[in-house]
Amino acid sequence: MRLTVVGTGYVGLVTGACFAKMGNKVYCVDIDNEKIKGLKNNIMPIFEPNLETLVKNSQETGDLIFTTDIKEALDDSDIVFIAVGTPMAEDGSCNLNYIFSAVNDVANNITKDTLIVIKSTVPVGTGFKVKEMMNDILKERKSYVKIEVASNPEFLKEGHAIEDCLHPDRIVIGAEKEEVFEILKELYAPFVLNHDRFVLMDVKSSEMTKYVANAMLATKISFMNEIANICEVTGANVKNVRLGIGSDKRIGYDFIYAGCGYGGSCFPKDVQALINTSKDNGYTPRILSNVELVNENQKKVLANKVTDRFGNDLSDLTFCIWGLSFKPGTDDVREATSRVVCKEIINKGGKIKAYDPQATEEFIKSMPNEYLDNIEFFNSRYDALNNADGLILITEWKEFRNLDLIELEERMNQKIIFDGRNIYDKKIVENGFELYQIGC
């Protein structure tokens, strides 16, 4: 098939590259000329394992084309995926400006009947607004082009996006007509050869499904963090509790790890957007509101443990932070706990030495200069430990899992570890280290 993907951000780039790998001719369109130039030279705007190789191979076969010329793309496409960003607005709602801008460009340039598929995460009812907007533009153009609008939300995990896209556990499609379902099932057939993983529904339910999926996962995380805090004040151990409840098949082990809060581009934004959508329709979602509140407080737990140990005046103290991205396998620092911890410590007079295998550049872009003046960045995790008064683990990259305790003892001023992901064993204490964890 011949496709256009509008937007070369995280979702658009991964989606376009994976469709191209399956033999489709894919145009990836963006208004950012520098980004397109970079992509043509296989320079990725994001870090995602295996993405660069996938893009390079598909460009070499001619199946993946990057362009800023939307008309060129649309003239050679029958399906258009809208995969632009939907950031959080100041009031917490979903900002649809990029969606409507992309839709406007498509509607003003299509010259033949086209299926429009919204891949971006959008509030319930957006699909119908898009269809109405496009039909109005086509009418003004006195065009006889017919369009259909479908919803096809993505369920990609950063750090595993290629695998998730090529081997999806479900493909949700929202549409009004049977022929639309059939077109998209044909497009996705190579991804699900061994199992029928299609979940077909109406457009509004498809849009809601994406929000509910992320809200449910965020709820599990915040719930377990709440339990961790209760464990801490009662003397229970949340790691043991997790094993006890996870063995119940109704609960399972996934997403019930206690830690220092979730971040990224999806969970915080989507939970807040669902809260706003609910309120706009006259319903106050009490559980979701507290999911977000618990998470914001949880991001401060590590900094609070630091001040509990050292006091509120952290002057003349230096802390090493391992992990800046919001999770392993990505360079994404949006809503990352690391940003909160750094600000809290620096505000109390402390200094930071930081290391992350991928996210340093993005972290620097995200932080105000007044904080960056008090942060030193390193290319080696152990070099960042020199003369540190404490190690703070925030992101559980695999290279952090096995500690060289001799190296730590030689480099650090004080043998103190704050473990924000509960990945270390209490045996560390037997080697003379102080270990502070979440709910343990």
Coordinates of C-alpha atoms in Angstrom, one line a residue:
M1 CA 0.0 0.0 0.0
R2 CA 1.0 3.7 -0.4
L3 CA 0.8 5.7 2.8
T4 CA 1.6 9.2 4.1
V5 CA 2.5 9.7 7.8
V6 CA 2.2 13.3 8.9
G7 CA 4.6 14.0 11.7
T8 CA 8.0 12.5 12.3
G9 CA 8.0 12.6 16.1
Y10 CA 8.2 9.5 18.2
V11 CA 5.0 7.9 17.0
G12 CA 5.1 9.0 13.4
L13 CA 8.7 8.0 12.8
V14 CA 8.4 4.5 14.3
T15 CA 5.1 3.9 12.6
G16 CA 6.4 5.0 9.2
A17 CA 9.5 3.0 9.5
C18 CA 7.7 -0.2 10.5
F19 CA 5.1 0.1 7.7
A20 CA 8.0 0.6 5.2
K21 CA 9.7 -2.6 6.6
M22 CA 6.6 -4.5 5.6
G23 CA 6.9 -3.5 2.0
N24 CA 4.6 -0.4 1.9
K25 CA 5.7 2.8 0.2
V26 CA 5.6 5.4 3.0
Y27 CA 6.1 9.1 2.9
C28 CA 6.9 10.7 6.3
V29 CA 6.0 14.4 6.1
D30 CA 7.1 17.1 8.5
I31 CA 7.3 20.9 8.4
D32 CA 10.7 20.9 10.2
N33 CA 13.1 21.1 7.3
E34 CA 16.2 20.5 9.4
K35 CA 14.7 17.3 10.9
I36 CA 13.8 16.0 7.4
K37 CA 17.4 16.8 6.2
G38 CA 18.7 14.9 9.2
L39 CA 16.4 11.9 8.6
K40 CA 17.4 11.7 5.0
N41 CA 21.0 11.2 6.3
N42 CA 19.9 8.7 8.9
I43 CA 20.3 11.1 11.8
M44 CA 17.6 10.2 14.3
P45 CA 15.9 13.0 16.3
I46 CA 15.2 10.6 19.1
F47 CA 16.9 7.6 20.7
E48 CA 15.1 4.3 20.2
P49 CA 16.8 1.0 20.0
N50 CA 17.1 -0.4 16.4
L51 CA 15.3 2.6 14.9
E52 CA 18.3 4.0 13.0
T53 CA 19.0 0.6 11.3
L54 CA 15.3 0.3 10.3
V55 CA 15.2 3.7 8.8
K56 CA 18.4 3.3 7.0
N57 CA 17.4 0.0 5.4
S58 CA 14.0 1.2 4.3
Q59 CA 15.5 4.3 2.7
E60 CA 17.9 2.2 0.8
T61 CA 15.1 0.1 -0.6
G62 CA 13.1 3.2 -1.5
D63 CA 10.2 2.2 0.7
L64 CA 10.6 5.1 3.1
I65 CA 10.7 8.7 1.9
F66 CA 11.2 11.8 4.0
T67 CA 9.8 15.1 2.7
T68 CA 8.4 18.5 3.6
D69 CA 6.2 18.5 0.5
I70 CA 2.8 17.2 1.6
K71 CA 1.3 17.5 -1.8
E72 CA 3.9 15.2 -3.3
A73 CA 3.1 12.7 -0.6
L74 CA -0.7 12.9 -0.8
D75 CA -0.7 12.6 -4.6
D76 CA 0.9 9.1 -4.2
S77 CA -1.0 7.9 -1.2
D78 CA -4.4 6.4 -0.4
I79 CA -4.1 6.4 3.4
V80 CA -3.0 9.2 5.6
F81 CA -1.9 8.7 9.2
I82 CA -2.0 11.8 11.4
A83 CA 0.8 11.3 14.0
V84 CA 1.6 14.8 15.2
G85 CA 2.1 15.7 18.9
T86 CA -0.8 16.5 21.3
P87 CA 1.0 18.2 24.2
M88 CA -0.6 19.2 27.4
A89 CA -2.0 22.7 27.4
E90 CA -1.5 25.1 30.4
D91 CA -4.9 24.1 31.8
G92 CA -4.1 20.4 31.6
S93 CA -6.2 19.7 28.6
C94 CA -5.0 18.2 25.3
N95 CA -3.6 20.8 22.9
L96 CA -5.0 19.9 19.4
N97 CA -3.3 22.7 17.5
Y98 CA -0.9 20.4 15.7
I99 CA -3.7 18.0 14.8
F100 CA -5.9 20.7 13.3
S101 CA -2.9 22.3 11.5
A102 CA -2.0 18.9 9.9
V103 CA -5.7 18.3 9.0
N104 CA -5.9 21.7 7.4
D105 CA -2.8 21.0 5.3
V106 CA -4.1 17.6 4.2
A107 CA -7.6 18.8 3.4
N108 CA -6.2 21.7 1.2
N109 CA -3.9 19.3 -0.7
I110 CA -5.7 16.0 -1.3
T111 CA -6.9 15.4 -4.8
K112 CA -8.5 11.9 -4.5
D113 CA -10.6 9.9 -2.1
T114 CA -8.5 9.3 1.0
L115 CA -8.7 7.4 4.3
I116 CA -7.6 9.6 7.2
V117 CA -6.3 7.7 10.2
I118 CA -5.7 9.4 13.5
K119 CA -2.8 7.8 15.2
S120 CA -2.1 10.6 17.7
T121 CA -3.6 10.4 21.2
V122 CA -6.7 12.7 21.1
P123 CA -9.7 13.3 23.3
V124 CA -13.0 11.5 22.6
G125 CA -14.9 13.2 19.8
T126 CA -11.8 14.5 17.9
G127 CA -12.3 12.2 15.0
F128 CA -15.7 13.6 14.2
K129 CA -14.4 17.2 14.6
V130 CA -11.6 16.3 12.1
K131 CA -14.1 14.9 9.6
E132 CA -16.3 17.9 9.9
M133 CA -13.4 20.3 9.5
M134 CA -12.1 18.4 6.4
N135 CA -15.5 18.3 4.7
D136 CA -15.9 22.0 5.3
I137 CA -12.6 22.7 3.6
L138 CA -13.3 20.4 0.7
K139 CA -16.7 22.1 0.3
E140 CA -15.0 25.5 0.2
R141 CA -12.6 24.1 -2.4
K142 CA -15.6 22.8 -4.4
S143 CA -13.9 19.5 -4.4
Y144 CA -15.7 16.2 -4.9
V145 CA -13.0 14.3 -2.9
K146 CA -14.5 11.9 -0.3
I147 CA -12.8 11.1 3.0
E148 CA -13.3 8.7 5.8
V149 CA -11.8 9.2 9.3
A150 CA -10.7 6.3 11.5
S151 CA -9.0 6.1 14.9
N152 CA -6.0 3.8 15.3
P153 CA -4.3 4.6 18.6
E154 CA -0.7 3.5 19.2
F155 CA 0.4 1.5 22.2
L156 CA 4.2 1.8 21.9
K157 CA 6.5 1.6 24.9
E158 CA 9.5 3.9 24.6
G159 CA 12.6 1.7 24.5
H160 CA 10.6 -1.2 23.0
A161 CA 8.7 0.7 20.3
I162 CA 10.0 -1.2 17.3
E163 CA 9.2 -4.5 18.8
D164 CA 5.7 -3.3 19.9
C165 CA 5.0 -2.0 16.4
L166 CA 6.2 -5.0 14.5
H167 CA 4.6 -7.5 17.0
P168 CA 1.6 -5.8 18.5
D169 CA -0.4 -7.4 21.2
R170 CA -3.6 -5.7 19.8
I171 CA -4.5 -3.4 17.0
V172 CA -7.4 -1.1 18.0
I173 CA -9.4 0.3 15.1
G174 CA -12.3 2.7 15.4
A175 CA -14.4 3.4 12.3
E176 CA -17.9 4.0 11.0
K177 CA -17.9 1.8 7.9
E178 CA -17.0 -1.9 7.4
E179 CA -14.9 -1.1 4.3
V180 CA -12.6 1.1 6.5
F181 CA -12.1 -1.9 8.9
E182 CA -11.2 -4.1 5.9
I183 CA -8.7 -1.6 4.5
L184 CA -6.8 -1.3 7.8
K185 CA -7.0 -5.0 8.5
E186 CA -5.3 -5.6 5.1
L187 CA -2.6 -3.0 5.9
Y188 CA -1.9 -4.6 9.3
A189 CA -2.2 -8.2 8.2
P190 CA 1.6 -8.8 7.9
F191 CA 2.0 -7.7 11.5
V192 CA -0.4 -10.4 12.9
L193 CA 0.1 -13.4 10.7
N194 CA -0.2 -15.9 13.5
H195 CA -3.0 -14.4 15.6
D196 CA -6.0 -12.2 14.9
R197 CA -5.2 -9.3 17.2
F198 CA -7.7 -6.8 15.8
V199 CA -10.1 -5.1 18.2
L200 CA -12.8 -3.3 16.1
M201 CA -15.0 -0.6 17.6
D202 CA -16.6 2.8 17.1
V203 CA -14.4 5.9 16.7
K204 CA -15.2 7.4 20.2
S205 CA -14.5 4.1 22.0
S206 CA -11.2 3.7 20.2
E207 CA -10.1 7.2 21.2
M208 CA -11.1 6.5 24.8
T209 CA -9.3 3.1 24.8
K210 CA -5.9 4.8 24.5
Y211 CA -6.5 7.1 27.4
V212 CA -7.9 4.4 29.6
A213 CA -5.0 2.1 28.9
N214 CA -2.5 4.7 30.0
A215 CA -4.6 5.8 32.9
M216 CA -5.0 2.2 34.2
L217 CA -1.2 1.7 34.1
A218 CA -0.6 5.0 35.8
T219 CA -3.1 4.1 38.4
K220 CA -1.3 0.8 39.2
I221 CA 2.0 2.6 39.6
S222 CA 0.5 5.3 41.9
F223 CA -1.4 2.7 43.9
M224 CA 1.8 0.7 44.5
N225 CA 3.7 3.8 45.4
E226 CA 1.0 4.7 47.9
I227 CA 1.3 1.2 49.4
A228 CA 5.1 1.7 49.5
N229 CA 4.7 4.8 51.6
I230 CA 2.3 3.0 53.9
C231 CA 4.8 0.1 54.2
E232 CA 7.5 2.6 55.1
V233 CA 5.6 4.0 58.1
T234 CA 4.4 0.6 59.3
G235 CA 7.6 -1.3 59.0
A236 CA 6.4 -3.6 56.2
N237 CA 8.5 -4.3 53.0
V238 CA 6.8 -3.4 49.8
K239 CA 9.0 -5.8 47.8
N240 CA 7.7 -8.7 49.8
V241 CA 4.2 -7.3 49.5
R242 CA 4.5 -7.1 45.7
L243 CA 5.4 -10.8 45.6
G244 CA 2.5 -11.7 47.8
I245 CA -0.1 -9.9 45.7
G246 CA 1.5 -10.4 42.2
S247 CA 1.0 -14.2 42.5
D248 CA -2.7 -13.5 42.3
K249 CA -3.5 -14.0 38.6
R250 CA -6.2 -11.3 38.9
I251 CA -3.5 -8.8 39.8
G252 CA -0.2 -10.0 38.2
Y253 CA 3.3 -8.7 38.6
D254 CA 3.4 -6.0 35.9
F255 CA 3.4 -2.3 36.9
I256 CA 3.3 -2.9 40.6
Y257 CA 6.9 -2.0 41.3
A258 CA 7.3 0.8 43.8
G259 CA 9.5 3.7 42.9
C260 CA 10.0 7.4 42.6
G261 CA 7.1 8.2 40.2
Y262 CA 6.3 7.9 36.5
G263 CA 7.1 10.4 33.8
G264 CA 7.4 10.6 30.1
S265 CA 5.3 12.0 27.3
C266 CA 2.2 9.8 27.8
F267 CA 1.1 8.9 31.3
P268 CA 1.2 12.4 32.9
K269 CA -0.3 14.1 29.8
D270 CA -3.0 11.4 29.2
V271 CA -4.1 11.1 32.8
Q272 CA -4.6 14.9 33.0
A273 CA -6.3 15.0 29.6
L274 CA -8.8 12.4 30.7
I275 CA -9.4 14.3 33.9
N276 CA -10.2 17.4 31.9
T277 CA -12.4 15.6 29.4
S278 CA -14.4 14.1 32.3
K279 CA -14.8 17.5 33.9
D280 CA -15.8 19.1 30.6
N281 CA -18.6 16.6 30.4
G282 CA -19.8 17.2 34.0
Y283 CA -18.1 14.4 35.8
T284 CA -15.3 14.7 38.5
P285 CA -13.0 11.7 38.3
R286 CA -11.8 11.3 41.9
I287 CA -9.5 8.3 41.4
L288 CA -7.7 9.8 38.5
S289 CA -7.2 13.1 40.2
N290 CA -5.5 11.3 43.1
V291 CA -3.4 9.2 40.8
E292 CA -1.8 12.4 39.5
L293 CA -1.5 13.9 43.0
V294 CA 0.3 10.8 44.4
N295 CA 2.7 10.7 41.4
E296 CA 3.6 14.4 41.9
N297 CA 4.4 13.8 45.5
Q298 CA 6.3 10.5 44.8
K299 CA 8.7 12.4 42.6
K300 CA 9.9 14.3 45.7
V301 CA 10.3 11.1 47.9
L302 CA 14.0 10.7 47.0
A303 CA 14.8 14.4 47.7
N304 CA 12.9 14.1 51.0
K305 CA 15.0 11.0 51.9
V306 CA 18.2 13.0 51.2
T307 CA 17.1 15.9 53.6
D308 CA 15.9 13.4 56.2
R309 CA 19.5 12.0 56.2
F310 CA 21.5 15.2 55.8
G311 CA 19.1 18.0 57.0
N312 CA 17.5 20.8 55.0
D313 CA 20.8 22.6 54.4
L314 CA 22.7 20.7 51.7
S315 CA 25.5 23.3 51.3
D316 CA 28.9 21.8 50.8
L317 CA 27.4 18.5 49.8
T318 CA 27.5 16.8 46.4
F319 CA 25.3 14.1 45.1
C320 CA 25.8 11.8 42.2
I321 CA 22.7 11.0 40.2
W322 CA 22.5 7.9 38.0
G323 CA 19.8 8.1 35.4
L324 CA 18.1 11.2 33.9
S325 CA 15.6 9.8 31.5
F326 CA 12.1 8.9 32.8
K327 CA 12.7 5.2 32.1
P328 CA 15.5 3.0 30.6
G329 CA 15.9 2.6 26.9
T330 CA 15.0 6.2 25.9
D331 CA 16.5 9.7 26.0
D332 CA 13.1 11.2 26.9
V333 CA 13.2 13.4 30.0
R334 CA 9.7 14.9 29.8
E335 CA 8.1 14.9 33.3
A336 CA 11.1 12.9 34.5
T337 CA 11.7 12.5 38.3
S338 CA 15.4 13.5 37.8
R339 CA 14.3 17.0 37.0
V340 CA 12.4 17.3 40.3
V341 CA 15.2 15.7 42.4
C342 CA 17.9 18.0 40.9
K343 CA 15.8 21.1 41.6
E344 CA 15.0 20.1 45.1
I345 CA 18.6 19.4 46.0
I346 CA 20.0 22.5 44.3
N347 CA 17.3 24.7 46.0
K348 CA 18.7 23.5 49.3
G349 CA 22.3 24.3 48.4
G350 CA 23.5 21.0 47.1
K351 CA 25.6 20.2 44.0
I352 CA 24.9 17.5 41.4
K353 CA 27.1 15.2 39.4
A354 CA 25.0 13.3 36.8
Y355 CA 25.4 10.4 34.4
D356 CA 22.9 8.9 31.9
P357 CA 23.9 6.7 29.0
Q358 CA 21.5 8.4 26.6
A359 CA 19.6 11.4 28.0
T360 CA 22.2 14.0 29.0
E361 CA 21.6 16.2 26.0
E362 CA 17.9 16.2 26.3
F363 CA 18.1 16.8 30.1
I364 CA 20.3 19.9 29.5
K365 CA 17.8 21.3 27.1
S366 CA 15.0 20.8 29.7
M367 CA 16.6 22.5 32.6
P368 CA 16.8 26.3 33.4
N369 CA 20.3 27.7 33.4
E370 CA 20.2 28.6 37.1
Y371 CA 20.1 24.8 37.8
L372 CA 22.5 23.8 35.2
D373 CA 25.2 26.0 36.8
N374 CA 25.1 23.5 39.7
I375 CA 25.2 20.3 37.7
E376 CA 28.2 18.6 36.3
F377 CA 27.7 15.9 33.6
F378 CA 29.9 12.9 33.1
N379 CA 30.5 10.2 30.4
S380 CA 31.2 7.5 32.9
R381 CA 29.0 6.4 35.8
Y382 CA 31.9 5.8 38.1
D383 CA 33.6 9.1 37.3
A384 CA 30.4 10.9 38.4
L385 CA 30.9 9.3 41.8
N386 CA 34.1 11.1 42.6
N387 CA 33.8 12.9 46.0
A388 CA 30.1 12.4 46.1
D389 CA 28.3 12.4 49.5
G390 CA 25.6 10.1 48.2
L391 CA 24.5 8.1 45.2
I392 CA 21.0 8.7 44.0
L393 CA 19.6 6.1 41.5
I394 CA 16.6 7.3 39.5
T395 CA 16.5 5.4 36.3
E396 CA 17.1 1.6 36.3
W397 CA 19.4 1.3 33.3
K398 CA 20.9 -2.2 33.2
E399 CA 24.4 -1.0 33.6
F400 CA 23.5 0.3 37.1
R401 CA 22.3 -3.1 38.4
N402 CA 25.6 -4.7 39.5
L403 CA 27.5 -2.3 41.7
D404 CA 31.3 -2.4 42.1
L405 CA 31.2 -1.6 45.8
I406 CA 35.0 -1.3 46.0
E407 CA 34.9 1.3 43.3
L408 CA 32.1 3.2 45.1
E409 CA 34.0 3.1 48.4
E410 CA 37.2 4.5 46.8
R411 CA 35.5 7.3 45.0
M412 CA 32.7 8.5 47.3
N413 CA 33.1 10.7 50.4
Q414 CA 30.3 8.8 52.2
K415 CA 29.0 5.3 51.6
I416 CA 25.3 6.3 51.1
I417 CA 22.9 5.1 48.4
F418 CA 19.4 6.3 47.7
D419 CA 17.7 3.7 45.5
G420 CA 14.7 5.1 43.8
R421 CA 13.8 1.9 42.0
N422 CA 14.5 -0.7 44.7
I423 CA 16.9 -2.6 42.5
Y424 CA 19.6 -3.2 45.1
D425 CA 19.9 -5.9 47.6
K426 CA 20.2 -5.4 51.3
K427 CA 23.6 -7.2 51.1
I428 CA 25.0 -3.7 50.3
V429 CA 24.3 -2.8 53.9
E430 CA 26.5 -5.8 55.0
N431 CA 29.4 -4.0 53.1
G432 CA 29.1 -0.9 55.3
F433 CA 26.8 1.2 53.0
E434 CA 23.7 3.0 54.1
L435 CA 20.9 2.1 51.7
Y436 CA 17.6 4.0 51.5
Q437 CA 14.8 2.6 49.4
I438 CA 11.2 3.2 48.6
G439 CA 8.9 1.4 51.1
C440 CA 11.5 -1.0 52.4

